[in-house]
Short mmCIF file of C-alpha atoms and ligand atoms in Angstrom, two decimals:
data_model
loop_
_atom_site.label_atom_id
_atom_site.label_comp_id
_atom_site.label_asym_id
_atom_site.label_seq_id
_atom_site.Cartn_x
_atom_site.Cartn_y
_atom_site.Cartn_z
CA UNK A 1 29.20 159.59 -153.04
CA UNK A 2 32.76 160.23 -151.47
CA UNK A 3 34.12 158.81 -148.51
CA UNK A 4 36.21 160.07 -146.04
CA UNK A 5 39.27 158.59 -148.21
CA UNK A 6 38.60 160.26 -151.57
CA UNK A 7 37.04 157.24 -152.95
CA UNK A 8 34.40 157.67 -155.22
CA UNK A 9 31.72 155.25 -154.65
CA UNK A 10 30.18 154.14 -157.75
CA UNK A 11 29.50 150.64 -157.16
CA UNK A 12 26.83 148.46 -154.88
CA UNK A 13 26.60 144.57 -154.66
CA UNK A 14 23.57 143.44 -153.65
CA UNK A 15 23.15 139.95 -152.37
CA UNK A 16 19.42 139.30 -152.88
CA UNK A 17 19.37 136.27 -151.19
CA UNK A 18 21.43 134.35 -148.44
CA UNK A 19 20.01 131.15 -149.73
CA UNK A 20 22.35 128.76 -152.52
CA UNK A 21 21.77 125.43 -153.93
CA UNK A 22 25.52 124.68 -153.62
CA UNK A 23 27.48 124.30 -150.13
CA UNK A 24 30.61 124.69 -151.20
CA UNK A 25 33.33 123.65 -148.88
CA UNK A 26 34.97 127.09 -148.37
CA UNK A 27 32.13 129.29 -148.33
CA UNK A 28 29.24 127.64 -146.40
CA UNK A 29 28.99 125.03 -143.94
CA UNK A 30 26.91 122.01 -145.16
CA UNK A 31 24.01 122.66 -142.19
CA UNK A 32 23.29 126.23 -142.78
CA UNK A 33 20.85 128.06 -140.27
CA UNK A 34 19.28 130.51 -143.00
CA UNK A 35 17.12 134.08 -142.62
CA UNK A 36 13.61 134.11 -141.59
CA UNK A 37 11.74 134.96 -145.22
CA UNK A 38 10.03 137.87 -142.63
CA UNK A 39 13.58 139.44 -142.53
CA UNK A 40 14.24 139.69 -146.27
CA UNK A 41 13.97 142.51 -148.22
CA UNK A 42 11.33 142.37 -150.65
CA UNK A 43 11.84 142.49 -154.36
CA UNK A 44 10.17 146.04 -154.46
CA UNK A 45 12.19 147.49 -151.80
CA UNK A 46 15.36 145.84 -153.09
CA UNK A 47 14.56 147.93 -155.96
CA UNK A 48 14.02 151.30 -154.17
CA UNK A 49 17.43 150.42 -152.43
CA UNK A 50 18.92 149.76 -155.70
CA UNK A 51 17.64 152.69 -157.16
CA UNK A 52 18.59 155.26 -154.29
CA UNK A 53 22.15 154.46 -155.14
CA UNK A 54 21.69 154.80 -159.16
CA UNK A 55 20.31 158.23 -158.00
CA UNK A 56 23.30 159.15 -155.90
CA UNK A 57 25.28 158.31 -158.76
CA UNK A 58 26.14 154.35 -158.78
CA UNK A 59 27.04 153.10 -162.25
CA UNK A 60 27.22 149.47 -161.75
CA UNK A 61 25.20 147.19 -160.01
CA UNK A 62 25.86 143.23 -159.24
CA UNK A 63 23.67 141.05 -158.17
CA UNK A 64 25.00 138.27 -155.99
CA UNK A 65 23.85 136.20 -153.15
CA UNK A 66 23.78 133.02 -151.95
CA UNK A 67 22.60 132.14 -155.40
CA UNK A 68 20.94 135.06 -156.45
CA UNK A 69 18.77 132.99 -159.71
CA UNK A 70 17.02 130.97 -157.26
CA UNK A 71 15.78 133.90 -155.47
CA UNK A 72 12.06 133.30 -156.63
CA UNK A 73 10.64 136.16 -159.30
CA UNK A 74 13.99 137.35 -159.28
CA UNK A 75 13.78 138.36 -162.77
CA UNK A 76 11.45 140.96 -162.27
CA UNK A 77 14.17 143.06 -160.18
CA UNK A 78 16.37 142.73 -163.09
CA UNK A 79 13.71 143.42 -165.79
CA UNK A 80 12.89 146.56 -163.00
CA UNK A 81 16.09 147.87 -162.57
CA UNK A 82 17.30 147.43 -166.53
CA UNK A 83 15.05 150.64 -166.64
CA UNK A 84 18.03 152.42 -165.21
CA UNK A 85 20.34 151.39 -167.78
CA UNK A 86 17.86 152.36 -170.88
CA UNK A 87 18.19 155.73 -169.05
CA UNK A 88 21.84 155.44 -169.08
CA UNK A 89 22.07 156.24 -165.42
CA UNK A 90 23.35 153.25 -164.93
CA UNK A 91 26.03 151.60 -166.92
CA UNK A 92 26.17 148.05 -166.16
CA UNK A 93 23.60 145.70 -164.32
CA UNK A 94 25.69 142.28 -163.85
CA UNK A 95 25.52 138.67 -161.72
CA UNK A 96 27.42 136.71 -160.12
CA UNK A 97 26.12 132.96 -160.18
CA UNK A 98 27.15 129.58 -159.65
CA UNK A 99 25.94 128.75 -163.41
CA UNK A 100 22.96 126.17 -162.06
CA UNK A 101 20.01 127.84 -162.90
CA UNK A 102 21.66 129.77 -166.23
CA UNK A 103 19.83 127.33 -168.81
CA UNK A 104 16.93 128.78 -167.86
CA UNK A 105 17.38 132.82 -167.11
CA UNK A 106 20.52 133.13 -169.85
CA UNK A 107 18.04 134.48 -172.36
CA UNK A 108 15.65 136.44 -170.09
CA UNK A 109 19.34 138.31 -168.43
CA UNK A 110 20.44 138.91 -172.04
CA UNK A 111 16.89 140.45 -172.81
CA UNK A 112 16.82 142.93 -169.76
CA UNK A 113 20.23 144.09 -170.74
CA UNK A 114 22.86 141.99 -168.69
CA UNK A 115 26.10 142.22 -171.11
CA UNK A 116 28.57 140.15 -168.75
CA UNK A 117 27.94 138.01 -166.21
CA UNK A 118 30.26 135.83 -164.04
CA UNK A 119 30.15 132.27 -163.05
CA UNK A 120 31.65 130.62 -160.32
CA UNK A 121 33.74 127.57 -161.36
CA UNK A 122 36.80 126.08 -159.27
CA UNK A 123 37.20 123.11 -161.24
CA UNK A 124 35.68 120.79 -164.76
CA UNK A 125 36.35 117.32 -163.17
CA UNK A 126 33.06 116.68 -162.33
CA UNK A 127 34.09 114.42 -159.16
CA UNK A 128 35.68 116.78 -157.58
CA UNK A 129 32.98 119.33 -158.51
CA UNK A 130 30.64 117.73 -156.55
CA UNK A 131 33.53 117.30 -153.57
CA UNK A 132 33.72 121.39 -153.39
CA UNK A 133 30.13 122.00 -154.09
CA UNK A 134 28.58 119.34 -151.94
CA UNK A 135 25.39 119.60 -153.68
CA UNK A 136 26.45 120.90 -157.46
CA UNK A 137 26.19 119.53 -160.27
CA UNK A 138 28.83 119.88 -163.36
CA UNK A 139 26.81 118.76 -166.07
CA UNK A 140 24.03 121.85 -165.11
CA UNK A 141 26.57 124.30 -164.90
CA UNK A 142 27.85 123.10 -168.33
CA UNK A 143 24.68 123.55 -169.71
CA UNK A 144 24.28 126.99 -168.57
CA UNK A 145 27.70 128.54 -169.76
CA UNK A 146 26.21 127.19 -172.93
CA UNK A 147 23.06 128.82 -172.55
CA UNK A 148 24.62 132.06 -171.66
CA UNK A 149 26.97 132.31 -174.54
CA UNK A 150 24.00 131.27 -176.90
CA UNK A 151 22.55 134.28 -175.45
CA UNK A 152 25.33 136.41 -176.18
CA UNK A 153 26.44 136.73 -172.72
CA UNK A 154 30.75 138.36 -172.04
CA UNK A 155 31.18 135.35 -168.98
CA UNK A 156 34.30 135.91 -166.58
CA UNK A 157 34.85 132.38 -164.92
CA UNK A 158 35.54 133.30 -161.22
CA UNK A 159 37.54 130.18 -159.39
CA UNK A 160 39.10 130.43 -155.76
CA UNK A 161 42.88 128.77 -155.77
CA UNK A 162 42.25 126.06 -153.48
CA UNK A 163 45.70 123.93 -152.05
CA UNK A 164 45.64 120.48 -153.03
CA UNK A 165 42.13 120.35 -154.43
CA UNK A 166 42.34 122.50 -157.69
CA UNK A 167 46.36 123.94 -157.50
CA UNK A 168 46.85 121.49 -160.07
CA UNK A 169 44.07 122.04 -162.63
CA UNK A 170 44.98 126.20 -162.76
CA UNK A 171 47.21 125.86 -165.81
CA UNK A 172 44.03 123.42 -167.92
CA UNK A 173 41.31 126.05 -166.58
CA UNK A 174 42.67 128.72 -168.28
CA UNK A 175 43.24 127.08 -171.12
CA UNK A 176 39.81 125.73 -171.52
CA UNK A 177 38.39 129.43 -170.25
CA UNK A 178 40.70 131.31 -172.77
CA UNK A 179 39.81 128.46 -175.51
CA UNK A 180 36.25 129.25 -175.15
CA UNK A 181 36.81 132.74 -174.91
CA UNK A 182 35.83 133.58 -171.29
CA UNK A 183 37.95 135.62 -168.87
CA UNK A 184 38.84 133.83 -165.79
CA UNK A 185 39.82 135.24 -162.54
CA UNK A 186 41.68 133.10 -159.43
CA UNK A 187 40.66 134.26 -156.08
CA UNK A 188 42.25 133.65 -152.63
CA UNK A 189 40.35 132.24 -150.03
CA UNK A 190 39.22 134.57 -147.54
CA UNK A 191 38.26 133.85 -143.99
CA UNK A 192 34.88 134.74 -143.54
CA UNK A 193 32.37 132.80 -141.43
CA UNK A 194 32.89 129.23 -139.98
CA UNK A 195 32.80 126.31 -142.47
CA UNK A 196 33.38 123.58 -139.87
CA UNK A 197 37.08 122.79 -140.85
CA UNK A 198 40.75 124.86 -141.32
CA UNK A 199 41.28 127.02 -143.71
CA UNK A 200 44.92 126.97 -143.53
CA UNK A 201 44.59 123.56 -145.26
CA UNK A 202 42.68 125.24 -148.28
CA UNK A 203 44.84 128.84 -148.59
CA UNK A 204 46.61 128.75 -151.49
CA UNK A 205 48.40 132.31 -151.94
CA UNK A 206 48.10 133.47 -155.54
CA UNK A 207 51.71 134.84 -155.52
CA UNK A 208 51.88 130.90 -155.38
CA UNK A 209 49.93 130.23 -158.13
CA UNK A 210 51.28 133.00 -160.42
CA UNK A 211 54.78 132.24 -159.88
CA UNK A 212 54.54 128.50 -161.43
CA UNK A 213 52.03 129.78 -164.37
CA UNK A 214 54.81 131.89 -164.81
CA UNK A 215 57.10 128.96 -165.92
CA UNK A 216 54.75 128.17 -168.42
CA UNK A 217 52.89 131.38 -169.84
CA UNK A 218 53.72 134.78 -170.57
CA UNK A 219 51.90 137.09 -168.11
CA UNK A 220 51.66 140.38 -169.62
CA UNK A 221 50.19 143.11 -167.07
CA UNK A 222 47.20 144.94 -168.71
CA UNK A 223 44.87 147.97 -167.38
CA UNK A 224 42.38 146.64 -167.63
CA UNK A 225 39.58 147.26 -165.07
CA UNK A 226 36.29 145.83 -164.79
CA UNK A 227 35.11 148.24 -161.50
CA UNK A 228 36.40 145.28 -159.40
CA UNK A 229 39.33 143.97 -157.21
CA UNK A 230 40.77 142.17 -159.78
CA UNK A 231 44.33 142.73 -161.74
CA UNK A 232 44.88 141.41 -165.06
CA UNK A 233 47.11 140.05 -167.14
CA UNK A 234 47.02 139.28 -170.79
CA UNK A 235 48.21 135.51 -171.37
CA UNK A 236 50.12 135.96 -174.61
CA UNK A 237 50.02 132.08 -175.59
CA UNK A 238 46.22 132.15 -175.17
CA UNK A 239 45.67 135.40 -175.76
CA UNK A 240 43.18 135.61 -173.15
CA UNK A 241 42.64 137.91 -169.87
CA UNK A 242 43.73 136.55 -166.74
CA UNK A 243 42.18 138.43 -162.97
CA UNK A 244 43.83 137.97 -159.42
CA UNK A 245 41.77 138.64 -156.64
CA UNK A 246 44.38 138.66 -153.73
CA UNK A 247 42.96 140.33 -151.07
CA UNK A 248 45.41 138.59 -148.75
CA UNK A 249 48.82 138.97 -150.37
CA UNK A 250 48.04 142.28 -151.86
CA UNK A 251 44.67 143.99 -150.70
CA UNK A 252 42.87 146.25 -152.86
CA UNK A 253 41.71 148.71 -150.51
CA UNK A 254 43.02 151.95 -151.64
CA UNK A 255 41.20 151.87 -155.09
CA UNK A 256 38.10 150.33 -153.59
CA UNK A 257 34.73 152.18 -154.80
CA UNK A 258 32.08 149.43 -153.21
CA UNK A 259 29.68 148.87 -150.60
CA UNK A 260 27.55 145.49 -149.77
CA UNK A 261 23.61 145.44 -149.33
CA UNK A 262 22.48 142.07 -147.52
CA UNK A 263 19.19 140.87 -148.54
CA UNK A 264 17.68 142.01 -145.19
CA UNK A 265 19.06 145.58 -146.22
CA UNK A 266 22.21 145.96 -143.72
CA UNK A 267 24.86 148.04 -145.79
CA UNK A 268 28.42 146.48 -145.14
CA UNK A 269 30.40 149.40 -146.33
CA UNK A 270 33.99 146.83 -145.96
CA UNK A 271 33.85 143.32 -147.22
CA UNK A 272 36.39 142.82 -144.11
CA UNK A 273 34.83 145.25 -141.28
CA UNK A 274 31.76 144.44 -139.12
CA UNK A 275 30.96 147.64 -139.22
CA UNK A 276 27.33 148.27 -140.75
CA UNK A 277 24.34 150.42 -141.41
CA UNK A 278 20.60 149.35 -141.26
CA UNK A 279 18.82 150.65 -144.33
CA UNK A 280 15.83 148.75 -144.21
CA UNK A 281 14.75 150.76 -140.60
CA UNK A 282 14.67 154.02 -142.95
CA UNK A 283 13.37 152.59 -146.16
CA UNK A 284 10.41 150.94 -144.14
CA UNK A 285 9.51 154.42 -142.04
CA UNK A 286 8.71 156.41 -144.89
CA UNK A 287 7.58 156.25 -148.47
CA UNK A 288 10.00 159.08 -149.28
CA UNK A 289 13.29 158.51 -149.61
CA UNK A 290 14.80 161.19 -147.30
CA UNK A 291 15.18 158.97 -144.58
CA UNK A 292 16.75 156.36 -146.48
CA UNK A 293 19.11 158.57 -148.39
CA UNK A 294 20.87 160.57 -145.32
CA UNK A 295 21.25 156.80 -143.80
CA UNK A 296 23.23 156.29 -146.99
CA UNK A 297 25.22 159.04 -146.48
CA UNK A 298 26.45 158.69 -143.64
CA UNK A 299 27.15 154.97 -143.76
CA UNK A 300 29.34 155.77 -146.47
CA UNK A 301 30.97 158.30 -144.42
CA UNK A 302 31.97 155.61 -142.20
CA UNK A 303 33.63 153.53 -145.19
CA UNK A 304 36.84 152.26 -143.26
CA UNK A 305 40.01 152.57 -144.84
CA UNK A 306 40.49 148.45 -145.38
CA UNK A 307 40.74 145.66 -143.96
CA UNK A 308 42.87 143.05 -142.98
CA UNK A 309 42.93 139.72 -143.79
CA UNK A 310 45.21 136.97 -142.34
CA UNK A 311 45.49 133.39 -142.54
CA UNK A 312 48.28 131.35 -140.93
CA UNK A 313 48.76 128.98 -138.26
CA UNK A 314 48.14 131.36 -135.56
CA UNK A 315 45.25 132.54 -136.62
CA UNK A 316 42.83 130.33 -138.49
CA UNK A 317 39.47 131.48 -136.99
CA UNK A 318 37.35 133.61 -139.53
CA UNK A 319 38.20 137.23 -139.55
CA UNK A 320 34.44 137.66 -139.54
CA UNK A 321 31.56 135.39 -138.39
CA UNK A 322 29.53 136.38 -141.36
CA UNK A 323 29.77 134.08 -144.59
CA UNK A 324 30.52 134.79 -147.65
CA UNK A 325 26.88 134.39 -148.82
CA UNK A 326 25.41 136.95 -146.31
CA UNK A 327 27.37 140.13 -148.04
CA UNK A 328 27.76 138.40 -151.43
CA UNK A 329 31.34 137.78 -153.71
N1 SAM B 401 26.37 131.77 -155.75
C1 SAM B 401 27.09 132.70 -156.54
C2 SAM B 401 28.42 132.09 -157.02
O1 SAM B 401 28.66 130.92 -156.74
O2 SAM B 401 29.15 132.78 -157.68
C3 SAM B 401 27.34 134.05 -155.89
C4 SAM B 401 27.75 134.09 -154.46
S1 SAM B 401 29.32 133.38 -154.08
C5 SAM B 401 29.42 133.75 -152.36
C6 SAM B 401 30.42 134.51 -154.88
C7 SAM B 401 31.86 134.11 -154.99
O3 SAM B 401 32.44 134.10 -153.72
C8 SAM B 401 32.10 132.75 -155.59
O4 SAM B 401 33.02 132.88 -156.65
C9 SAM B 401 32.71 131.97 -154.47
O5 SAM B 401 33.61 131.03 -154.94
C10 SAM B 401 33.38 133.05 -153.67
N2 SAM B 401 33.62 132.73 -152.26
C11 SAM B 401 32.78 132.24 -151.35
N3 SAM B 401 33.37 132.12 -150.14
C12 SAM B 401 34.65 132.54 -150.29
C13 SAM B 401 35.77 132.68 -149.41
N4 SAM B 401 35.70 132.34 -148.15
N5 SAM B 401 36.91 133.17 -149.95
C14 SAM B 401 36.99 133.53 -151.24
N6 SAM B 401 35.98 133.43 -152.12
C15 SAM B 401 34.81 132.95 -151.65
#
C-alpha cells in the first residue's frame, strides 16, 4: 500500500477496545461515556481486518486500546493472528499496555510469539501513580514488568513528559529503565479529546526535557528504528536506548507508514486528522473480502500529508474531540 505521498504503508494499530482500567489524567476524563458492546468489532472480524492488511502487505501489527488485555478472550486474536507471523508474512505482532493485567497474559503473549511489548509508565512513586492514573495501581504494574521479563519479553517503557508532575523524575526513570535493561521512550502530550482540565498546565516540550538531560548524560543519536515515531539516542553513561516522541516540536509526518483501526472498525488514516473510513460497513456486507479491500484502498489514498498539533495559550481546546483511547497510542 502507497499513498498519495510515497509512503509505504506497512504498519496498522489496532485499538481493540476503547475500554481501560486506568483514567489517566491526560488521556481520559474520569466519567467516560464508553461504546455500545453492539458497536464493537468482534474478535473474528478484528481478525479478518487484521489479516486484510497482512495480505496487502503490513509487517507489523500493534495492538492497543483503551487497555487492550482486558478486552475479554483477547488472547485468542493474538494466538489467531501469530499464524501470520509463523508464515512470516508478518514480522512483528506487538502491544501496547498499561502493565495491569501483564502477570497474567506475559507468558501466554510470549507463547503466541510477541517478542517486544511496551508498557506505559509515567512515573515509580507509587503516590503519584495513582494521582495520574486515577484508578492504577503501581504495585500490579510492578508485578507485570516482572512477569514479562520472566517471560522473555524486549519491554520499551513508554512515559508522556508531564510539567510539574513527572519533569523531575525523567533523569531516575531512565536510570532505573536502562538499569533493568528496558528502552524507554518520553512522549509529548498531545491534545486529543477533552479531559476536563488545561493542557497547557501539563505540556512539557521534550526539547525541554532533552536539553537539561543533556547537562547530565551523553545523548548519542542512533538509527535506530522500531517502525514508529520515535528518535533515539544511545545514553552512553547507561548505555541504554533513549525514544522521543515529539509530535509537537518536531512532527514525524513525512516518514509516517501507519494507519489506526478503532475497535468499531473506523480506519483513522492520521493520528491528527478527522478524516476516516468505515470498514466495518464492507467487512459486514460480504463474506469476501473484495468489498473490504477496495475500502482499504482508497482510505489509504486519502492518507493526509500530517497533521498539526498546537498547544499554547491561545489554543488549549483538543485538536480533536476523539481520545486517545478511541484510535489507540
Ligand atoms: N492502555 C495502554 C497503555 O496505557 O499503554 C494503551 C493505550 S494508551 C492510549 C497508549 C499510550 O498513549 C500511553 O503511553 C499513554 O500514556 C499515551 N497517551 C494517552 N493520551 C495521550 C495524550 N493526550 N498525549 C500523549 N500521549 C497520550
Amino acid at each position: 500500500m502507497i499513498d498519495p505521498f510515497g509512503r509505504h504503508v506497512t504498519y496498522l494499530r489496532v485499538s481493540v477496545t476503547d475500554r481501560c482500567d486506568f483514567r489517566c489524567v491526560y488521556c481520559m476524563a474520569e466519567n467516560m461515556t464508553f461504546l455500545p458492546k453492539k458497536d464493537l468489532l468482534s474478535l473474528e472480524e478484528l481478525d479478518r481486518v487484521c489479516s486484510a492488511f497482512v495480505a496487502k502487505g503490513v509487517k507489523k501489527l500493534r495492538l492497543t486500546g483503551g487497555e487492550p488485555l482486558v478486552r475479554r478472550n483477547i488472547m485468542s486474536l493474538v494466538e489467531g493472528l501469530s499464524r501470520h507471523l509463523h508464515s512470516g508474512d508478518l514480522e512483528e505482532l506487538t502491544l501496547t499496555t498499561n502493565g495491569s493485567q501483564l502477570s497474567r497474559y506475559a507468558a501466554e503473549l510470549a507463547g503466541h510469539g510477541v517478542k517486544r511489548i511496551n508498557v506505559s509508565v509515567d512515573t515509580r512513586d507509587p503516590v503519584k501513580f495513582k494521582a495520574i492514573t486515577r484508578w492504577g495501581d503501581f504495585a500490579k504494574v510492578e508485578a507485570g514488568l516482572q512477569a514479562a521479563k520472566a517471560a522473555g519479553l524486549a519491554i520499551k517503557i513508554n512515559a508522556v513528559a508531564l510539567r510539574g508532575i513527572n519533569e523531575d523524575e525523567i533523569e531516575e526513570l531512565l536510570r532505573w529503565a536502562h538499569g533493568e535493561g528496558m528502552d524507554l521512550t518520553l512522549i509529548e502530550t498531545m491534545p486529543l479529546g477533552d479531559i476536563e482540565g488545561d493542557r497547557t498546565d501539563q505540556y512539557l516540550p521534550l526539547s525541554v526535557v532533552r536539553a537539561r538531560l543533556q547537562e547530565r548524560f551523553t545523548l548519542q543519536d542512533i538509527p535506530y528504528k522500531t517502525g514508529g515515531p520515535a528518535r533515539y539516542v544511545r545514553v552512553a553513561e547507561t548505555g541504554g536506548r533513549l525514544g522521543f516522541i515529539t509530535p509537537l516540536t518536531h512532527n514525524f509526518c513525512e516518514s509516517c507508514n501507519r494507519v489506526r483501526l478503532t475497535c468499531t472498525g473506523t480506519l483513522y488514516m492520521c493520528l491528527g486528522q478527522e478524516d476516516a473510513a468505515d470498514l466495518r460497513a464492507p467487512l459486514r456486507a460480504s463474506e469476501s473480502n473484495h468489498l473490504l479491500d477496495a475500502a482499504i484502498d482508497e482510505a489509504i489514498s486519502r492518507k493526509p500529508k500530517g497533521h498539526d498539533f498546537i498547544i499554547d495559550r491561545r489554543h488549549n481546546k483538543p485538536a480533536l474531540s476523539r481520545h486517545m483511547s478511541v484510535t489507540g497510542g
